[in-house]
Amino acid sequence: MKNLKTKGLVILAAMLLTVGMVACNDAGTTEETEAPTNEATVEMTVAVTDPATEVPTEAPTEAPTEAPETKAPADTLAPAPETEVPTETPTETPTEVPTEAPTEVLTETPTETPTEAPTEPETEPETEPETEPAIKDVLGLDIKDEDLKDVMQNIFGGTQSLQETVMFLDKGETKSLLYPIKDIVSVTSYDGNTVYEEGKDYVIEDGKLKITEDSAIRVITSEKYYNHPGSLILMNGKPMFWGESQVKQWQVSVTYNHDAAWEGYVQESQLEIYKDFVKKLIEGKDVTVFFYGDSITWGACSTYAENVAPKQGAYAMLFTEALADLFGYKVKYINTGLSASMPCHPVPSTEYVGGERGTITYVNTAIGGWTSTDGLRNFDSFVKDQINKYGCDLFVLAYGMNDGGSPAATTKSNFKRIIDGVLELKPEASVMMVSTMTPHSGSNWDFAPIKEQETQLLSLAKSYTKNDKSVAVACVHSVSTAIQEHKTFNDYSGNNINHPNDWFYRVYAQTLLQTLIGYENMN
């Protein structure tokens, strides 16, 4: 501080000396006053070193003005001997410090930090789906649903329901179908031989089908339906009508358009699990599809088995022929000659031709009335010997309807032992378990264990997939439960107890196809 005060006094003295010299000169001696000013300034800067020299009266006046300005860094005061420094120094120092320093901090820090941070999480999610292409694309699966026959067109997709069956008990009755009706394409008898007229035989009311009082559509009457002497099936304690292949005489077939989307249960595609089997079909390799089960797998109440119009096959045939249509194969049907409580499963005597790329060998050793325990007991003669003879690439196992008297855990155990036997013979075989449809709900055939079987089978399938085995479940039980929310059981049963009619055999077959491939994986 002492040095600063000294320098300030020196500058002040020099300024006063210069003013005095200018005042003593004449008005015309401007050039002479400039040189002495510089010399005097230099001499005073060197000579005046004592702060007490002639300062008592003027120092207090100027010091407060100059002192705040000299608090800037020392390097700004270095050129103090020049007379122009006192005026330039205080103006430069305050303008440079506040304008440059904050400008750099405020512009660089906030602009760089927020722009870099959000860009990283946005790019990462976009790359994740690309790392796992769809299994359809991995396999190179290129099949078209338009190659399927009409009866295998997805019931749970599109805007037209084809030949959906419904049964009326009385004249004037109104029934709902799977979807609300937009308009009717046709209503025919079950065999398709009789066509009924809109307005005369039926009308549409609030999206439902109502038959008129004088309709030509046949009805059983409620009195006969709920009072059938000797019936095996009881509903609310009353003997309810049933009869193998008899129900269809009161069922009509309806084709209609609708705008509704299916909102019930949808079977999940298991193409990932069955990729090895499907790959064989893509490559045109010959394969064997083997069916083992009870009367539903045998084809009871299907018009093909009964040899009556429209002669539609049961689910096993529909499913196999659908594979032939999609992949351009022919189907070779094997008549095993095996019989027990029922004769051998009926098969066509000629091959089904969907193409010439390869051959699907069809083997079906199902027997009506059998439980899964019967299936296990007869494994060697009905499965092992046939696999050794014809091979097995896909094994379809479908028991359960007759297992109602046994715990669901027993059904699971029997399935496991049968599957283990198949995989011992053919370790690379794929296996599809089929949960059974619901029987007539509310009747004495509505056994609790049947409702629990599907859960047990799903658990069993997981135990195999954990060990890289190609095993999954076609959940027909869940599908049929969802359908019962829209239709009555007698609309789609072949005997009104526990067998499908032709329409529900299509549901069965389509559920298997959805499980193996998935309609969404078709073009």
Coordinates of C-alpha atoms in Angstrom, one line a residue:
M1 CA 0.0 0.0 0.0
K2 CA 2.9 2.3 0.8
N3 CA 4.3 2.0 -2.7
L4 CA 1.0 2.5 -4.2
K5 CA 0.4 5.8 -2.4
T6 CA 3.9 6.9 -3.3
K7 CA 3.3 6.2 -7.0
G8 CA 0.0 8.0 -6.8
L9 CA 1.6 11.1 -5.3
V10 CA 4.3 11.1 -7.9
I11 CA 1.7 11.0 -10.7
L12 CA -0.2 13.8 -9.0
A13 CA 2.8 16.0 -8.6
A14 CA 3.7 15.5 -12.3
M15 CA 0.3 16.5 -13.3
L16 CA 0.4 19.7 -11.2
L17 CA 3.8 20.6 -12.5
T18 CA 2.6 20.2 -16.1
V19 CA -0.4 22.4 -15.5
G20 CA 1.7 25.1 -14.0
M21 CA 4.2 25.1 -16.8
V22 CA 1.5 25.4 -19.4
A23 CA -0.1 28.3 -17.5
C24 CA 3.2 30.3 -17.4
N25 CA 3.9 30.0 -21.2
D26 CA 2.4 32.3 -23.8
A27 CA -0.4 31.1 -25.9
G28 CA 1.9 30.7 -29.0
T29 CA 4.4 28.3 -27.3
T30 CA 2.6 25.0 -27.6
E31 CA 5.5 23.1 -29.1
E32 CA 7.9 24.1 -26.3
T33 CA 5.6 23.0 -23.5
E34 CA 5.4 19.4 -24.7
A35 CA 9.1 18.5 -24.4
P36 CA 9.6 20.0 -20.9
T37 CA 6.5 18.2 -19.8
N38 CA 8.0 14.8 -20.5
E39 CA 11.3 15.7 -19.0
A40 CA 9.7 17.0 -15.8
T41 CA 7.6 14.0 -15.5
V42 CA 10.7 11.7 -15.7
E43 CA 12.7 13.9 -13.3
M44 CA 9.8 13.9 -10.7
T45 CA 9.3 10.1 -11.0
V46 CA 12.9 9.5 -10.1
A47 CA 13.4 12.3 -7.6
V48 CA 10.2 12.1 -5.5
T49 CA 10.5 9.0 -3.2
D50 CA 9.3 10.4 0.1
P51 CA 5.5 10.3 0.5
A52 CA 5.6 13.4 2.7
T53 CA 6.9 15.8 0.0
E54 CA 4.3 18.6 -0.4
V55 CA 1.3 16.3 0.0
P56 CA -0.4 17.4 3.2
T57 CA -3.0 19.6 1.5
E58 CA -3.6 17.8 -1.8
A59 CA -3.1 14.1 -0.9
P60 CA -6.4 13.7 1.0
T61 CA -8.3 15.1 -2.0
E62 CA -7.0 12.8 -4.7
A63 CA -6.1 9.7 -2.7
P64 CA -9.7 8.5 -2.2
T65 CA -10.3 8.9 -5.9
E66 CA -7.3 6.9 -7.0
A67 CA -7.2 4.3 -4.2
P68 CA -10.2 2.2 -5.3
E69 CA -8.8 2.2 -8.9
T70 CA -5.4 0.8 -7.8
K71 CA -6.9 -2.4 -6.3
A72 CA -6.7 -4.0 -9.7
P73 CA -3.9 -6.5 -10.2
A74 CA -0.3 -5.2 -10.0
D75 CA 0.4 -5.7 -13.7
T76 CA -2.2 -3.1 -14.7
L77 CA -0.3 -0.5 -12.7
A78 CA 3.1 -1.3 -14.2
P79 CA 3.1 1.6 -16.8
A80 CA 2.3 4.2 -14.1
P81 CA 5.1 6.7 -15.2
E82 CA 3.1 7.5 -18.3
T83 CA 0.5 10.3 -17.9
E84 CA -2.2 8.4 -19.8
V85 CA -2.3 5.4 -17.5
P86 CA -4.6 6.9 -14.8
T87 CA -7.4 7.4 -17.3
E88 CA -7.1 4.2 -19.3
T89 CA -6.4 1.7 -16.4
P90 CA -9.7 2.1 -14.5
T91 CA -11.8 1.8 -17.7
E92 CA -10.2 -1.3 -19.1
T93 CA -10.0 -3.3 -15.9
P94 CA -13.7 -3.4 -14.9
T95 CA -14.9 -4.0 -18.5
E96 CA -12.7 -7.0 -19.2
V97 CA -13.2 -9.0 -16.1
P98 CA -17.0 -9.1 -15.9
T99 CA -17.6 -9.5 -19.6
E100 CA -15.2 -12.2 -20.6
A101 CA -15.3 -14.5 -17.6
P102 CA -19.0 -15.0 -17.1
T103 CA -19.6 -15.2 -20.9
E104 CA -17.5 -18.4 -21.2
V105 CA -18.9 -20.1 -18.1
L106 CA -22.6 -19.5 -19.0
T107 CA -22.4 -20.4 -22.6
E108 CA -20.2 -23.5 -22.5
T109 CA -21.4 -25.3 -19.4
P110 CA -25.2 -25.4 -19.9
T111 CA -25.2 -26.0 -23.6
E112 CA -22.8 -29.0 -23.8
T113 CA -24.1 -31.0 -20.8
P114 CA -27.8 -31.4 -21.6
T115 CA -27.2 -32.1 -25.3
E116 CA -24.9 -35.0 -24.7
A117 CA -26.8 -36.8 -21.9
P118 CA -30.1 -37.6 -23.6
T119 CA -28.6 -38.8 -26.8
E120 CA -27.2 -42.0 -25.3
P121 CA -30.4 -43.6 -23.9
E122 CA -32.3 -42.8 -27.2
T123 CA -30.0 -44.8 -29.4
E124 CA -29.7 -47.9 -27.2
P125 CA -33.4 -49.1 -27.3
E126 CA -33.5 -48.7 -31.1
T127 CA -30.7 -51.3 -31.6
E128 CA -32.1 -54.0 -29.3
P129 CA -35.0 -55.3 -31.5
E130 CA -32.5 -55.6 -34.4
T131 CA -30.4 -58.1 -32.5
E132 CA -33.1 -60.7 -32.3
P133 CA -34.9 -61.1 -35.6
A134 CA -38.3 -62.9 -35.7
I135 CA -38.0 -66.7 -35.8
K136 CA -40.1 -66.6 -39.0
D137 CA -37.3 -64.6 -40.7
V138 CA -34.6 -66.8 -39.2
L139 CA -36.2 -69.9 -40.6
G140 CA -37.0 -68.2 -43.9
L141 CA -40.6 -69.2 -43.5
D142 CA -42.7 -68.1 -46.5
I143 CA -46.1 -69.6 -46.5
K144 CA -49.5 -68.1 -47.4
D145 CA -52.8 -68.6 -45.5
E146 CA -54.6 -68.3 -48.9
D147 CA -53.2 -71.8 -49.6
L148 CA -55.3 -73.2 -46.8
K149 CA -58.8 -74.7 -47.5
D150 CA -61.8 -72.7 -46.4
V151 CA -62.4 -74.8 -43.4
M152 CA -58.9 -74.0 -42.1
Q153 CA -59.2 -70.2 -42.5
N154 CA -58.7 -68.7 -39.1
I155 CA -62.0 -68.6 -37.2
F156 CA -60.5 -66.0 -34.9
G157 CA -59.4 -63.6 -37.6
G158 CA -61.0 -61.9 -40.5
T159 CA -64.6 -60.6 -40.9
Q160 CA -66.4 -63.7 -42.1
S161 CA -67.4 -66.7 -40.1
L162 CA -67.8 -69.8 -42.3
Q163 CA -70.3 -72.6 -41.7
E164 CA -70.6 -71.9 -38.0
T165 CA -73.1 -74.2 -36.4
V166 CA -76.0 -73.4 -34.1
M167 CA -78.9 -75.4 -32.6
F168 CA -82.4 -74.2 -31.8
L169 CA -84.7 -75.9 -29.3
D170 CA -87.9 -74.1 -30.2
K171 CA -89.5 -72.0 -32.9
G172 CA -89.1 -68.3 -32.4
E173 CA -85.9 -68.8 -30.4
T174 CA -83.0 -66.4 -30.7
K175 CA -79.4 -67.5 -30.5
S176 CA -76.1 -65.6 -30.5
L177 CA -73.2 -66.7 -32.6
L178 CA -69.5 -66.3 -32.1
Y179 CA -69.7 -62.7 -33.4
P180 CA -72.5 -60.2 -33.8
I181 CA -74.0 -60.7 -37.2
K182 CA -73.6 -57.9 -39.8
D183 CA -75.3 -59.7 -42.6
I184 CA -76.0 -63.3 -43.6
V185 CA -74.4 -65.0 -46.5
S186 CA -76.2 -68.3 -46.1
V187 CA -78.0 -70.5 -43.6
T188 CA -78.2 -74.2 -44.5
S189 CA -78.9 -77.6 -43.0
Y190 CA -75.9 -79.3 -41.4
D191 CA -75.2 -81.3 -44.5
G192 CA -75.6 -78.2 -46.7
N193 CA -78.4 -79.7 -48.8
T194 CA -81.2 -77.4 -47.6
V195 CA -81.0 -73.6 -47.9
Y196 CA -83.1 -71.5 -45.6
E197 CA -84.5 -68.1 -46.5
E198 CA -84.0 -64.8 -44.6
G199 CA -87.3 -63.2 -43.6
K200 CA -89.1 -66.5 -44.0
D201 CA -87.1 -68.9 -41.9
Y202 CA -85.0 -66.6 -39.9
V203 CA -84.3 -62.9 -39.2
I204 CA -81.5 -60.9 -37.7
E205 CA -82.2 -59.1 -34.4
D206 CA -79.6 -57.1 -32.6
G207 CA -76.8 -59.1 -34.3
K208 CA -78.4 -62.4 -33.3
L209 CA -80.1 -65.1 -35.3
K210 CA -83.8 -65.7 -34.7
I211 CA -85.9 -68.3 -36.3
T212 CA -89.5 -67.6 -37.2
E213 CA -92.5 -69.4 -35.7
D214 CA -93.2 -71.0 -39.1
S215 CA -89.5 -71.6 -40.0
A216 CA -88.6 -74.7 -41.9
I217 CA -85.5 -75.1 -39.6
R218 CA -85.9 -78.2 -37.5
V219 CA -86.1 -78.0 -33.7
I220 CA -86.0 -80.6 -31.0
T221 CA -88.3 -78.7 -28.5
S222 CA -87.4 -78.0 -25.0
E223 CA -89.7 -80.6 -23.6
K224 CA -87.9 -83.4 -25.5
Y225 CA -84.5 -81.9 -24.9
Y226 CA -84.8 -81.7 -21.1
N227 CA -86.7 -85.0 -20.7
H228 CA -84.8 -87.7 -22.5
P229 CA -85.4 -91.1 -20.7
G230 CA -82.3 -93.1 -20.2
S231 CA -79.9 -90.3 -20.9
L232 CA -76.4 -90.5 -19.6
I233 CA -76.2 -86.7 -19.1
L234 CA -78.1 -84.9 -16.4
M235 CA -78.7 -81.1 -16.3
N236 CA -80.2 -79.8 -13.0
G237 CA -81.2 -83.4 -12.2
K238 CA -83.1 -83.8 -15.5
P239 CA -82.1 -86.3 -18.1
M240 CA -80.9 -84.2 -21.0
F241 CA -80.8 -85.3 -24.6
W242 CA -77.7 -86.8 -26.0
G243 CA -76.8 -89.2 -28.8
E244 CA -73.8 -90.0 -30.9
S245 CA -74.1 -88.2 -34.2
Q246 CA -77.8 -87.4 -33.6
V247 CA -77.4 -83.7 -32.6
K248 CA -76.5 -82.5 -36.0
Q249 CA -80.1 -83.1 -37.3
W250 CA -81.1 -80.0 -35.4
Q251 CA -78.0 -77.9 -36.1
V252 CA -77.8 -75.5 -39.0
S253 CA -74.7 -74.1 -40.6
V254 CA -74.4 -70.3 -40.8
T255 CA -72.0 -68.2 -42.9
Y256 CA -72.1 -64.5 -42.1
N257 CA -70.1 -61.3 -42.1
H258 CA -69.2 -59.3 -39.0
D259 CA -67.2 -56.3 -37.9
A260 CA -66.1 -57.6 -34.5
A261 CA -62.6 -58.7 -33.5
W262 CA -62.1 -61.8 -31.3
E263 CA -61.5 -60.7 -27.7
G264 CA -61.3 -64.1 -26.1
Y265 CA -58.4 -66.5 -25.4
V266 CA -55.9 -66.7 -28.2
Q267 CA -53.5 -69.7 -28.4
E268 CA -49.9 -68.5 -28.5
S269 CA -47.7 -69.6 -31.4
Q270 CA -44.8 -71.9 -30.3
L271 CA -42.9 -71.7 -33.6
E272 CA -39.7 -71.1 -31.6
I273 CA -40.1 -74.4 -29.8
Y274 CA -41.1 -76.3 -33.1
K275 CA -38.5 -74.6 -35.3
D276 CA -36.6 -77.8 -36.0
F277 CA -39.7 -79.6 -37.2
V278 CA -40.9 -76.7 -39.3
K279 CA -37.4 -76.4 -40.8
K280 CA -37.8 -79.9 -42.1
L281 CA -41.0 -78.8 -43.9
I282 CA -39.3 -75.7 -45.3
E283 CA -36.5 -77.9 -46.7
G284 CA -38.9 -80.4 -48.2
K285 CA -37.8 -83.4 -46.0
D286 CA -40.1 -86.3 -45.5
V287 CA -41.7 -86.4 -42.0
T288 CA -44.0 -88.6 -40.0
V289 CA -46.8 -87.1 -37.8
F290 CA -48.1 -89.5 -35.2
F291 CA -51.4 -89.1 -33.2
Y292 CA -52.2 -90.9 -30.0
G293 CA -55.3 -90.3 -27.9
D294 CA -59.0 -91.0 -27.2
S295 CA -62.2 -90.8 -29.3
I296 CA -61.8 -87.1 -30.2
T297 CA -58.4 -87.9 -31.8
W298 CA -60.0 -91.0 -33.4
G299 CA -62.6 -88.6 -34.9
A300 CA -65.9 -89.6 -33.3
C301 CA -68.9 -87.6 -34.6
S302 CA -67.0 -86.3 -37.6
T303 CA -68.9 -86.7 -40.8
Y304 CA -65.9 -88.3 -42.4
A305 CA -65.9 -91.1 -39.8
E306 CA -69.7 -91.4 -40.3
N307 CA -69.3 -91.3 -44.1
V308 CA -72.1 -88.7 -44.5
A309 CA -72.1 -85.2 -46.0
P310 CA -70.2 -83.0 -45.8
K311 CA -67.6 -85.7 -45.1
Q312 CA -65.2 -83.4 -43.2
G313 CA -62.3 -85.1 -41.4
A314 CA -61.6 -84.7 -37.7
Y315 CA -58.8 -82.5 -36.4
A316 CA -56.0 -84.9 -37.0
M317 CA -56.7 -85.1 -40.7
L318 CA -57.5 -81.4 -41.1
F319 CA -54.2 -80.4 -39.3
T320 CA -52.1 -82.7 -41.4
E321 CA -53.6 -81.7 -44.7
A322 CA -53.2 -78.1 -43.8
L323 CA -49.4 -78.7 -43.4
A324 CA -49.5 -80.3 -46.8
D325 CA -51.3 -77.3 -48.4
L326 CA -48.9 -74.8 -46.8
F327 CA -45.6 -76.5 -47.6
G328 CA -46.6 -78.3 -50.8
Y329 CA -46.6 -81.9 -49.5
K330 CA -48.6 -85.0 -50.1
V331 CA -50.1 -87.0 -47.3
K332 CA -49.7 -90.8 -47.1
Y333 CA -52.3 -92.3 -44.7
I334 CA -51.3 -95.4 -42.8
N335 CA -54.0 -98.0 -41.9
T336 CA -52.5 -99.5 -38.8
G337 CA -55.2 -102.1 -38.4
L338 CA -55.1 -101.5 -34.6
S339 CA -58.5 -101.7 -32.8
A340 CA -59.8 -102.2 -29.3
S341 CA -63.0 -100.7 -27.9
M342 CA -63.4 -99.0 -31.3
P343 CA -62.3 -100.1 -34.8
C344 CA -59.2 -98.8 -36.4
H345 CA -59.1 -95.1 -37.0
P346 CA -60.7 -94.6 -40.5
V347 CA -58.3 -93.1 -43.1
P348 CA -58.5 -92.4 -46.9
S349 CA -57.3 -95.1 -49.2
T350 CA -55.6 -92.6 -51.4
E351 CA -53.0 -89.9 -50.8
Y352 CA -53.9 -86.3 -50.2
V353 CA -52.0 -84.1 -52.6
G354 CA -51.1 -80.6 -51.6
G355 CA -47.8 -80.6 -53.6
E356 CA -44.9 -82.8 -54.6
R357 CA -42.1 -81.3 -52.4
G358 CA -42.2 -84.1 -49.9
T359 CA -44.4 -86.7 -48.1
I360 CA -46.0 -86.5 -44.7
T361 CA -46.7 -90.0 -43.3
Y362 CA -49.9 -89.9 -41.2
V363 CA -50.2 -92.4 -38.3
N364 CA -53.1 -92.4 -35.9
T365 CA -53.5 -95.1 -33.3
A366 CA -56.2 -93.4 -31.1
I367 CA -58.9 -95.5 -29.5
G368 CA -62.2 -94.2 -28.2
G369 CA -63.0 -94.5 -24.5
W370 CA -59.3 -94.7 -23.5
T371 CA -57.9 -92.8 -20.6
S372 CA -54.3 -91.7 -20.4
T373 CA -53.7 -94.7 -18.2
D374 CA -54.9 -96.9 -21.1
G375 CA -52.6 -95.1 -23.4
L376 CA -49.6 -95.7 -21.1
R377 CA -50.5 -99.4 -20.7
N378 CA -50.7 -100.0 -24.4
F379 CA -47.7 -97.9 -25.3
D380 CA -45.5 -100.7 -26.7
S381 CA -48.0 -102.1 -29.2
F382 CA -49.8 -98.9 -30.1
V383 CA -46.8 -96.5 -30.2
K384 CA -43.4 -98.2 -29.9
D385 CA -43.9 -100.7 -32.7
Q386 CA -45.5 -98.1 -35.0
I387 CA -42.7 -95.6 -34.4
N388 CA -40.1 -98.3 -35.1
K389 CA -41.9 -99.0 -38.4
Y390 CA -42.9 -95.5 -39.6
G391 CA -40.7 -93.1 -37.6
C392 CA -41.9 -90.0 -35.8
D393 CA -41.0 -86.3 -36.3
L394 CA -44.1 -84.8 -34.5
F395 CA -45.9 -86.7 -31.8
V396 CA -49.4 -85.4 -30.9
L397 CA -50.7 -86.7 -27.5
A398 CA -54.3 -86.0 -26.7
Y399 CA -56.0 -87.7 -23.7
G400 CA -58.1 -86.1 -20.9
M401 CA -61.8 -86.2 -21.6
N402 CA -62.1 -89.7 -20.1
D403 CA -59.7 -88.9 -17.2
G404 CA -62.3 -86.9 -15.3
G405 CA -62.4 -89.6 -12.6
S406 CA -58.7 -89.3 -11.9
P407 CA -56.6 -86.4 -10.4
A408 CA -55.1 -84.1 -12.9
A409 CA -51.7 -85.0 -11.5
T410 CA -52.2 -88.6 -12.7
T411 CA -52.9 -87.4 -16.2
K412 CA -49.7 -85.4 -16.1
S413 CA -47.7 -88.4 -14.8
N414 CA -49.1 -90.6 -17.6
F415 CA -48.3 -88.0 -20.2
K416 CA -44.7 -87.7 -19.0
R417 CA -44.1 -91.5 -19.1
I418 CA -45.5 -91.7 -22.7
I419 CA -43.5 -88.7 -23.8
D420 CA -40.3 -90.1 -22.3
G421 CA -40.9 -93.3 -24.1
V422 CA -41.3 -91.5 -27.4
L423 CA -38.1 -89.4 -26.9
E424 CA -36.2 -92.6 -25.9
L425 CA -37.1 -93.9 -29.3
K426 CA -36.7 -90.6 -31.2
P427 CA -34.7 -88.1 -29.2
E428 CA -35.1 -85.4 -31.8
A429 CA -38.9 -85.7 -32.1
S430 CA -41.2 -82.8 -31.4
V431 CA -44.1 -83.4 -29.1
M432 CA -47.4 -81.5 -28.9
M433 CA -49.8 -82.2 -26.0
V434 CA -53.4 -81.3 -26.5
S435 CA -55.6 -80.3 -23.6
T436 CA -59.2 -81.6 -24.0
M437 CA -62.2 -79.4 -24.8
T438 CA -64.6 -78.7 -22.0
P439 CA -67.5 -81.2 -21.7
H440 CA -71.1 -80.0 -21.4
S441 CA -70.7 -77.4 -18.7
G442 CA -73.0 -77.7 -15.7
S443 CA -73.8 -81.4 -16.5
N444 CA -72.8 -84.4 -14.5
W445 CA -69.9 -84.8 -17.0
D446 CA -68.4 -81.5 -16.0
F447 CA -65.6 -83.1 -13.9
A448 CA -63.4 -80.8 -11.9
P449 CA -60.1 -82.6 -12.8
I450 CA -60.6 -81.9 -16.5
K451 CA -60.5 -78.2 -15.7
E452 CA -57.1 -78.7 -13.9
Q453 CA -55.4 -80.8 -16.6
E454 CA -54.3 -78.0 -18.9
T455 CA -52.3 -76.3 -16.0
Q456 CA -50.6 -79.6 -15.3
L457 CA -49.7 -80.1 -18.9
L458 CA -48.3 -76.6 -19.2
S459 CA -46.1 -77.2 -16.2
L460 CA -44.9 -80.5 -17.8
A461 CA -44.0 -78.8 -21.1
K462 CA -41.8 -76.3 -19.2
S463 CA -39.8 -79.1 -17.7
Y464 CA -39.0 -80.4 -21.2
T465 CA -38.2 -77.0 -22.8
K466 CA -35.7 -76.3 -19.9
N467 CA -33.8 -79.3 -21.3
D468 CA -34.1 -78.1 -24.9
K469 CA -36.8 -80.5 -25.8
S470 CA -39.4 -79.5 -28.3
V471 CA -42.6 -79.9 -26.2
A472 CA -45.6 -77.5 -25.9
V473 CA -49.3 -77.5 -25.3
A474 CA -52.2 -76.8 -27.7
C475 CA -54.6 -75.2 -25.2
V476 CA -58.0 -76.4 -26.6
H477 CA -59.5 -76.3 -23.2
S478 CA -58.9 -72.6 -22.8
V479 CA -60.2 -72.0 -26.4
S480 CA -63.4 -73.9 -25.7
T481 CA -64.0 -72.2 -22.4
A482 CA -63.8 -68.8 -24.2
I483 CA -66.2 -70.0 -26.9
Q484 CA -68.8 -71.0 -24.3
E485 CA -69.1 -67.3 -23.4
H486 CA -70.7 -66.8 -26.8
K487 CA -72.3 -70.1 -27.8
T488 CA -74.1 -72.9 -26.1
F489 CA -72.5 -76.4 -26.0
N490 CA -75.2 -77.9 -28.2
D491 CA -74.2 -75.5 -30.9
Y492 CA -70.9 -77.2 -31.6
S493 CA -71.1 -80.7 -30.0
G494 CA -71.6 -83.9 -31.9
N495 CA -73.3 -85.8 -29.1
N496 CA -74.2 -83.1 -26.6
I497 CA -71.8 -84.6 -24.0
N498 CA -68.1 -84.6 -24.9
H499 CA -67.5 -84.8 -28.6
P500 CA -67.0 -82.0 -31.1
N501 CA -69.0 -81.6 -34.3
D502 CA -67.4 -80.7 -37.6
W503 CA -67.2 -77.0 -36.8
F504 CA -65.5 -77.6 -33.5
Y505 CA -63.1 -80.1 -35.1
R506 CA -62.0 -77.1 -37.2
V507 CA -61.4 -75.2 -33.9
Y508 CA -59.3 -78.1 -32.7
A509 CA -57.2 -78.3 -35.9
Q510 CA -56.7 -74.5 -36.1
T511 CA -55.5 -74.5 -32.5
L512 CA -52.9 -77.1 -33.3
L513 CA -51.8 -75.1 -36.4
Q514 CA -51.7 -71.9 -34.4
T515 CA -49.5 -73.7 -31.8
L516 CA -47.1 -75.1 -34.3
I517 CA -46.8 -72.1 -36.6
G518 CA -49.2 -69.3 -35.9
Y519 CA -51.5 -67.7 -38.4
E520 CA -49.7 -64.4 -37.7
N521 CA -46.5 -66.0 -39.3
M522 CA -48.3 -66.6 -42.6
N523 CA -48.3 -64.1 -45.4

